Coordinates of C-alpha atoms and ligand atoms in Angstrom, one line a residue:
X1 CA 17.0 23.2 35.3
X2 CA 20.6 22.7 37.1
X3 CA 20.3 20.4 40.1
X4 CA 22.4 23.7 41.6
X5 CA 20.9 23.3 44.6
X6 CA 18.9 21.8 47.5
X7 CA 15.9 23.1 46.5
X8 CA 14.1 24.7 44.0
X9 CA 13.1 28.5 44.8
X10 CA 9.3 29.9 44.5
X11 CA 10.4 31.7 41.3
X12 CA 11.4 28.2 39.6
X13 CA 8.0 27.1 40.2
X14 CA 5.6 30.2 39.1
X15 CA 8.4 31.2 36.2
X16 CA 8.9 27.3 35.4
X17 CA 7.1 24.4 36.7
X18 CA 3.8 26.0 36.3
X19 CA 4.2 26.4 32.8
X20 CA 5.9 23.0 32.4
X21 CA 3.0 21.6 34.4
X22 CA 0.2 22.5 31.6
X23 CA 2.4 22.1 28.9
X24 CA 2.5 18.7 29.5
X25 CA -1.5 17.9 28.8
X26 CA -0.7 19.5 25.2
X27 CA 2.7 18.5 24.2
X28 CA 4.8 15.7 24.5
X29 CA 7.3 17.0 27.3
X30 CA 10.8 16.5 27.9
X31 CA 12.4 17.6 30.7
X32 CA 16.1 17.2 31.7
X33 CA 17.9 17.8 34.8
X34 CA 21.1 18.9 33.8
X35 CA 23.8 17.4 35.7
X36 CA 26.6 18.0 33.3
X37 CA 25.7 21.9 33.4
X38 CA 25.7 21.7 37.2
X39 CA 29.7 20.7 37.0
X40 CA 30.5 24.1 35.6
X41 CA 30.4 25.3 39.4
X42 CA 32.7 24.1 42.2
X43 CA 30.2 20.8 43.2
X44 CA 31.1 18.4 46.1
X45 CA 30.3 15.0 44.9
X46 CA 28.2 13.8 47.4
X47 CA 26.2 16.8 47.3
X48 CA 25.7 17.2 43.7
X49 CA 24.2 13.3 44.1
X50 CA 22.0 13.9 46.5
X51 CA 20.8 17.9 44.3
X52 CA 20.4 15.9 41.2
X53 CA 17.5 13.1 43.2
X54 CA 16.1 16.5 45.4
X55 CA 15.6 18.5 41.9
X56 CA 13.9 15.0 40.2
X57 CA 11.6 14.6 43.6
X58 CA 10.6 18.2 43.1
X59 CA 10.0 18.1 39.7
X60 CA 7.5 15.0 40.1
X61 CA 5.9 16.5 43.5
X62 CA 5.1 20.0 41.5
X63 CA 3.2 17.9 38.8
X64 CA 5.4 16.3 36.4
X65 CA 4.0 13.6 35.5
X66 CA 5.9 10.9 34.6
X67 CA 3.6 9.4 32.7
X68 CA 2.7 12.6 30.5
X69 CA 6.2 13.7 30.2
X70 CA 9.6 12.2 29.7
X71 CA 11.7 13.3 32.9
X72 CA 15.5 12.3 32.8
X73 CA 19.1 13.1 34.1
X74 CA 20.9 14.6 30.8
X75 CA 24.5 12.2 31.7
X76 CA 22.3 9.0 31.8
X77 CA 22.5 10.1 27.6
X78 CA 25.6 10.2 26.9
X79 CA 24.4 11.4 23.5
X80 CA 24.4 14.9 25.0
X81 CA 28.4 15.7 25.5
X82 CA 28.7 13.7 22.1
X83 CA 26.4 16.2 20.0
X84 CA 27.6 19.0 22.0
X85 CA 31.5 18.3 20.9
X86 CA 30.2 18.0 17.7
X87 CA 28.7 21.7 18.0
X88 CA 31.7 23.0 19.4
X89 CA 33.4 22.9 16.4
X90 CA 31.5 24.4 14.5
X91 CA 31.0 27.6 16.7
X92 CA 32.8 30.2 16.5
X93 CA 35.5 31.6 19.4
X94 CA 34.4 35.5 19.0
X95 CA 30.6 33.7 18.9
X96 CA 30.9 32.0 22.1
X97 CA 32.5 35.2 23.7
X98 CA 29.3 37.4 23.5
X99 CA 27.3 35.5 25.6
X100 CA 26.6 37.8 28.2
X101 CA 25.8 35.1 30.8
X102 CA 29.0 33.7 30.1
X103 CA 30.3 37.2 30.7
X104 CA 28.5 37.4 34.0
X105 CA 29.7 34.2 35.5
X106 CA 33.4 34.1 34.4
X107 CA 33.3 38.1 36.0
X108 CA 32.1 36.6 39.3
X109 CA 34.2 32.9 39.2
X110 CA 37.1 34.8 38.3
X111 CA 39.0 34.4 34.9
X112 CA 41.4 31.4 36.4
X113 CA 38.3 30.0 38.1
X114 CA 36.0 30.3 35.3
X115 CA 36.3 26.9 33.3
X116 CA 36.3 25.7 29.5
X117 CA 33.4 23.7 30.5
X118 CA 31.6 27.6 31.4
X119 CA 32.5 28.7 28.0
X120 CA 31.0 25.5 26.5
X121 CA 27.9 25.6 28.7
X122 CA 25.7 27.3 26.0
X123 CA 26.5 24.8 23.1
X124 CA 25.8 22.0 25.5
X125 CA 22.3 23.1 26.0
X126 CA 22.4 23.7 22.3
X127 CA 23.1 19.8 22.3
X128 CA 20.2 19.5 24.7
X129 CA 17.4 21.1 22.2
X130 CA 18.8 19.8 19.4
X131 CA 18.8 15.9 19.7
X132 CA 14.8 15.9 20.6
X133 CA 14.1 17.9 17.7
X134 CA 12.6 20.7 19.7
X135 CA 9.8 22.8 18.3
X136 CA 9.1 24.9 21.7
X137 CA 11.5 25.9 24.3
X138 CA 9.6 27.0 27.5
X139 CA 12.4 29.7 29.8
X140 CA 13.0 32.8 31.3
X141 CA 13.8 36.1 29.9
X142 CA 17.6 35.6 30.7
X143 CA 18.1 32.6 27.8
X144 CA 17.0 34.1 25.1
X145 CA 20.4 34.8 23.8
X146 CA 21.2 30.8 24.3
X147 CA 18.4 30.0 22.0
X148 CA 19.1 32.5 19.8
X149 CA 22.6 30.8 19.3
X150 CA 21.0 27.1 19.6
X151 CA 18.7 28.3 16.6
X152 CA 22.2 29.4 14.5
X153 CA 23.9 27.2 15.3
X154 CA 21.0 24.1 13.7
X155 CA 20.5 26.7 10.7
X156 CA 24.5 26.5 10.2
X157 CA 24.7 22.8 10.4
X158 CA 21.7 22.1 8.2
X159 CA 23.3 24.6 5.6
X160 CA 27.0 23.0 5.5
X161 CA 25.3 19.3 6.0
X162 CA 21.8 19.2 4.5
X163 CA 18.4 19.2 6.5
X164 CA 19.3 17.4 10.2
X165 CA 18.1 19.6 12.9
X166 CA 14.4 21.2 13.9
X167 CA 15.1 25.3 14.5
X168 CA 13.2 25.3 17.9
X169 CA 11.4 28.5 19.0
X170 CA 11.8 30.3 22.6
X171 CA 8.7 30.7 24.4
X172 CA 9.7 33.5 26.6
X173 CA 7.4 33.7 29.5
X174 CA 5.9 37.7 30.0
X175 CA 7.6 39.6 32.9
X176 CA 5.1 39.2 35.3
X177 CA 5.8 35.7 35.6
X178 CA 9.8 37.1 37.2
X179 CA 10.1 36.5 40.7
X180 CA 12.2 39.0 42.6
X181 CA 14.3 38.8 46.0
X182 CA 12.5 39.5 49.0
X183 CA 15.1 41.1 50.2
X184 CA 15.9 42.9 47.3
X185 CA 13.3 43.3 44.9
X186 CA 15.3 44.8 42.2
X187 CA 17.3 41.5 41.4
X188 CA 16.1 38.3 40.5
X189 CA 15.2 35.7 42.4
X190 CA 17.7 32.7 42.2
X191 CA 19.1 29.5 43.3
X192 CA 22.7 31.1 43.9
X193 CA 21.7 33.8 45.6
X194 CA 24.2 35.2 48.3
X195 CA 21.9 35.1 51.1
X196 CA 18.8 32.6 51.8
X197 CA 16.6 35.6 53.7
X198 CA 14.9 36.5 50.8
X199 CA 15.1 33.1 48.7
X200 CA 11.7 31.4 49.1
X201 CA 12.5 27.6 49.1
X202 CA 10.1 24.8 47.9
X203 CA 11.7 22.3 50.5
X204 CA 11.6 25.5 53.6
X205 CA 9.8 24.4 56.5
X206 CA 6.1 26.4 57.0
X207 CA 7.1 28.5 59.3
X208 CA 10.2 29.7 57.8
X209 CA 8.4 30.4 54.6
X210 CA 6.2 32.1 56.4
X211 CA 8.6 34.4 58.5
X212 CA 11.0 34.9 54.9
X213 CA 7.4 36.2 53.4
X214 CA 6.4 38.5 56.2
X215 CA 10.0 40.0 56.7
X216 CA 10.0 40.8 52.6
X217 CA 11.0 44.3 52.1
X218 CA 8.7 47.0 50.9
X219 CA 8.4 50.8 51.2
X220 CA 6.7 53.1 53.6
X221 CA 3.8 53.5 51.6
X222 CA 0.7 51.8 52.6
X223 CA -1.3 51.9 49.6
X224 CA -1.0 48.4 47.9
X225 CA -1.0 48.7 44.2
X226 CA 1.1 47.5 41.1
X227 CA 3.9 50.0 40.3
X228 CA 7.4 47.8 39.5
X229 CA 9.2 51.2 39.8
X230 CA 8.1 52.8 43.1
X231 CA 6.7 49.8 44.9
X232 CA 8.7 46.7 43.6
X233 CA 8.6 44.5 46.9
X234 CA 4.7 45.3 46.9
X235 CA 4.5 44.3 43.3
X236 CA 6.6 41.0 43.7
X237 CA 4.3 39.9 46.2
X238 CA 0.9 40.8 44.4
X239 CA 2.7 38.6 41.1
X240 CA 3.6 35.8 43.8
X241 CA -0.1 35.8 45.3
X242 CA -1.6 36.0 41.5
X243 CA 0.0 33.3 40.3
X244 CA -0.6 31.0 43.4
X245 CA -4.2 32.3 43.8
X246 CA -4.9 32.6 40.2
X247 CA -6.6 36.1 41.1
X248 CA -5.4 39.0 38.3
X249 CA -3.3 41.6 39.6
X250 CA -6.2 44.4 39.2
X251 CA -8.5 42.4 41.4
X252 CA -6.3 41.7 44.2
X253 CA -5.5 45.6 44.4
X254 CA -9.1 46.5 44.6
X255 CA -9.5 43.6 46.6
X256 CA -6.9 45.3 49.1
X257 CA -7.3 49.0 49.0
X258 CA -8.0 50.8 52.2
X259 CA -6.1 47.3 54.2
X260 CA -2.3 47.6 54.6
X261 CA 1.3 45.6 53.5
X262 CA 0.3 43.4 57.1
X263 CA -3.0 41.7 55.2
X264 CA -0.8 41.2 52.0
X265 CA 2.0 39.6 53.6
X266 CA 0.1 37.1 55.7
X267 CA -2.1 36.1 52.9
X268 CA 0.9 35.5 50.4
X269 CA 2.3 33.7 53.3
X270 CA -0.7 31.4 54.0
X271 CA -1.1 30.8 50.4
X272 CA 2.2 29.8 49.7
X273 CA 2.5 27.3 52.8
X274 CA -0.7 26.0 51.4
X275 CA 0.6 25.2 47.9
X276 CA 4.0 23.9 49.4
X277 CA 3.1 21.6 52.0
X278 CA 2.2 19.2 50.8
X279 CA 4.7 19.6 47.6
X280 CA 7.1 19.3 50.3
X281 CA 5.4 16.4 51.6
X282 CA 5.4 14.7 48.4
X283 CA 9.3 15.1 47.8
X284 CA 10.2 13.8 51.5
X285 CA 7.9 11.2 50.6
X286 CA 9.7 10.1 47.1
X287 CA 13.1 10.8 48.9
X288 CA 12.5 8.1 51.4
X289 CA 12.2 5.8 48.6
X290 CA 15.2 5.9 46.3
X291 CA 14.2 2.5 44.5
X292 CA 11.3 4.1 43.4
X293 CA 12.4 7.0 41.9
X294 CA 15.2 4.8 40.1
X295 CA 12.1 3.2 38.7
X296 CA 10.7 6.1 37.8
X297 CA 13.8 7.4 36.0
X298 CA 15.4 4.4 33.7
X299 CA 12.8 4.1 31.2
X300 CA 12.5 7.7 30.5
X301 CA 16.2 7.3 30.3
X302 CA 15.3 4.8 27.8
X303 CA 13.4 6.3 25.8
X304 CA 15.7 9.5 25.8
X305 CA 18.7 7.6 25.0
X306 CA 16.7 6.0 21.9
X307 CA 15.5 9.8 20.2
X308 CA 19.3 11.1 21.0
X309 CA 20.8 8.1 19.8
X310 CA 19.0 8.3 16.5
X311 CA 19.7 12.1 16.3
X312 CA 23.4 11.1 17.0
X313 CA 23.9 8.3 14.6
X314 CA 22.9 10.9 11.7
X315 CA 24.7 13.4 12.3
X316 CA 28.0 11.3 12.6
X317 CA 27.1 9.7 9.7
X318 CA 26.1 13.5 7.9
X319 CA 29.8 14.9 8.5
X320 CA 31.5 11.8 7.9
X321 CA 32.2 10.1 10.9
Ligands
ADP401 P1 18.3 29.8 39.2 O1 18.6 31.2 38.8 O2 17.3 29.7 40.4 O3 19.5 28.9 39.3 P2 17.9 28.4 36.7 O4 18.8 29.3 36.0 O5 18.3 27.0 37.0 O6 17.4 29.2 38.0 O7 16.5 28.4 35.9 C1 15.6 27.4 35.9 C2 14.3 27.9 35.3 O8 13.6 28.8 36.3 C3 14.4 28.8 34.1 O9 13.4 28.5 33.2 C4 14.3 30.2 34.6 O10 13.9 31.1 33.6 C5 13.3 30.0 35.7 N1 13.6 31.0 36.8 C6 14.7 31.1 37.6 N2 14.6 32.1 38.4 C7 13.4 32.7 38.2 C8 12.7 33.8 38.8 N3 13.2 34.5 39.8 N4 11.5 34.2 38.3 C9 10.9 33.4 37.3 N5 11.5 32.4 36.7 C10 12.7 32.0 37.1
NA402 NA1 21.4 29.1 37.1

């Protein structure tokens, strides 16, 4: 995840720390916070310092474990902008150019804003999978084309250069587990959104989460039931109390048939304050104590540095360098 922000928002956690959070008792875990992506946005320094320890803090206060998992800050391994340089030249301009997040981000920075580094930012994650030798590759819907060029471009190298790289698979979570706007339910949820009204934040205070949750748009219906076409607000909050509650989606809507959007709203609302707190708690907590995290963070950085390093040192030596 890019340390993009202050926070991380309720979709991050049901469409990604959840998972994260249990895939750690069966796998071993690494997670990276990707500073180096973060730089292809405008970033103030001092800001993007203090994102980078907020995102870590979140991370551990939502469940990862340090212990279970390796959790690091991707330029603390430099390995990662060395493998990625590597893959740059062996991707292809036209290649690089159909990336349609690519497309959507240079639209919106502006084609003089937009950097090389934008254009790049796909075969740096690339770089990313690659020098752990991935097998999995928990995300959202929107990456799928970024693995799919992750997994071409390992297949490509291990062709001209003989066996190096594992071709990870995506593990695409299902749609219900995509968090909308509370303010508009139609578009995704996101860190960058334009406006914070309908942007659940991990770090809000209770009552703001509260009053975001209960001013969430819906329609002038009053029947609460699943239907992503007709009643998308309704339906983001029935996914939203699902996943927190752990209640499926048919249940809650018998549960609530014959009560109103009110009952819905303020239950979302009191179980999401409920699960926050002291998640929040937790992350003010490990914020008041930067030693510690620093503790937390150089021997993952460590062991990191030794698996990319390895990866590194054979692919230099595979193309000759
Ligand atoms: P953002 O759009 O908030 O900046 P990122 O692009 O950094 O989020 O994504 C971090 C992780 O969170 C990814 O695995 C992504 O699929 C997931 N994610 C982001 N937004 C949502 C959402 N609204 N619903 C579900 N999962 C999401
Ligand atoms: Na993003």
């Amino acid at each position: 995840m890019q340390p993009s922000a202050d926070s991380l928002q309720i979709g991050n956690y049901i469409g990604a720390l959840l998972q994260w959070r249990d895939m750690q008792e069966s796998h071993d875990a690494i997670f990276c916070v990707v500073d180096l992506h973060a730089l292809t946005a405008p970033q103030d320094p001092a800001e993007l310092r203090q994102q980078i320890r907020r995102t870590v803090a979140q991370y551990i206060a939502a469940g990862i474990d340090p212990e279970k998992s390796t959790l690091f800050v991707q330029s603390h391994v430099p390995a990662h902008a060395e493998l990625a340089w590597v893959l740059d030249t062996i991707t292809g301009f036209g290649e690089a150019s159909r990336m349609t997040q690519f497309k959507d981000k240079s639209a919106r920075q502006g084609t003089d804003a937009a950097s090389v580094g934008l254009f790049a930012y796909p075969i740096l994650m690339a770089a990313d999978i690659l020098l752990y030798d991935t097998k999995v590759v928990p995300v959202g819907d929107d990456q799928r084309q970024h693995i799919e060029l992750t997994r071409d471009l390992a297949e490509r190298f291990n062709a001209r250069f003989g066996p190096t790289f594992v071709v990870p698979n995506a593990m695409i979570q299902g749609e219900t587990a995509r968090i909308y706007d509370l303010q508009n339910p139609t578009s995704k949820m996101s860190k960058s959104a334009a406006s914070d009204a309908g942007v659940v934040w991990l770090l809000d205070d209770p009552s703001r989460t509260a009053k975001k949750i209960k001013s969430a748009v819906t329609d002038t219906g009053r029947e609460v039931v699943f239907d992503r076409e007709n009643k998308p607000g309704v339906s983001n909050l029935l996914t939203i109390l699902s996943a927190f509650g752990g209640t499926p989606i048919p249940d809650l809507e018998s549960e609530y048939s014959g009560r109103g959007y009110g009952d819905l709203k303020k239950d979302v609302a009191e179980v999401v304050v409920e699960v926050f707190s002291p998640i929040r708690a937790r992350t003010l907590e490990l914020l008041g104590d930067p030693a510690e995290l620093d503790r937390i963070l150089a021997p993952a950085a460590d062991r990191a540095n030794e698996i990319a390093e390895a990866k590194l040192a054979e692919v230099y030596d595979k193309i000759g360098l």
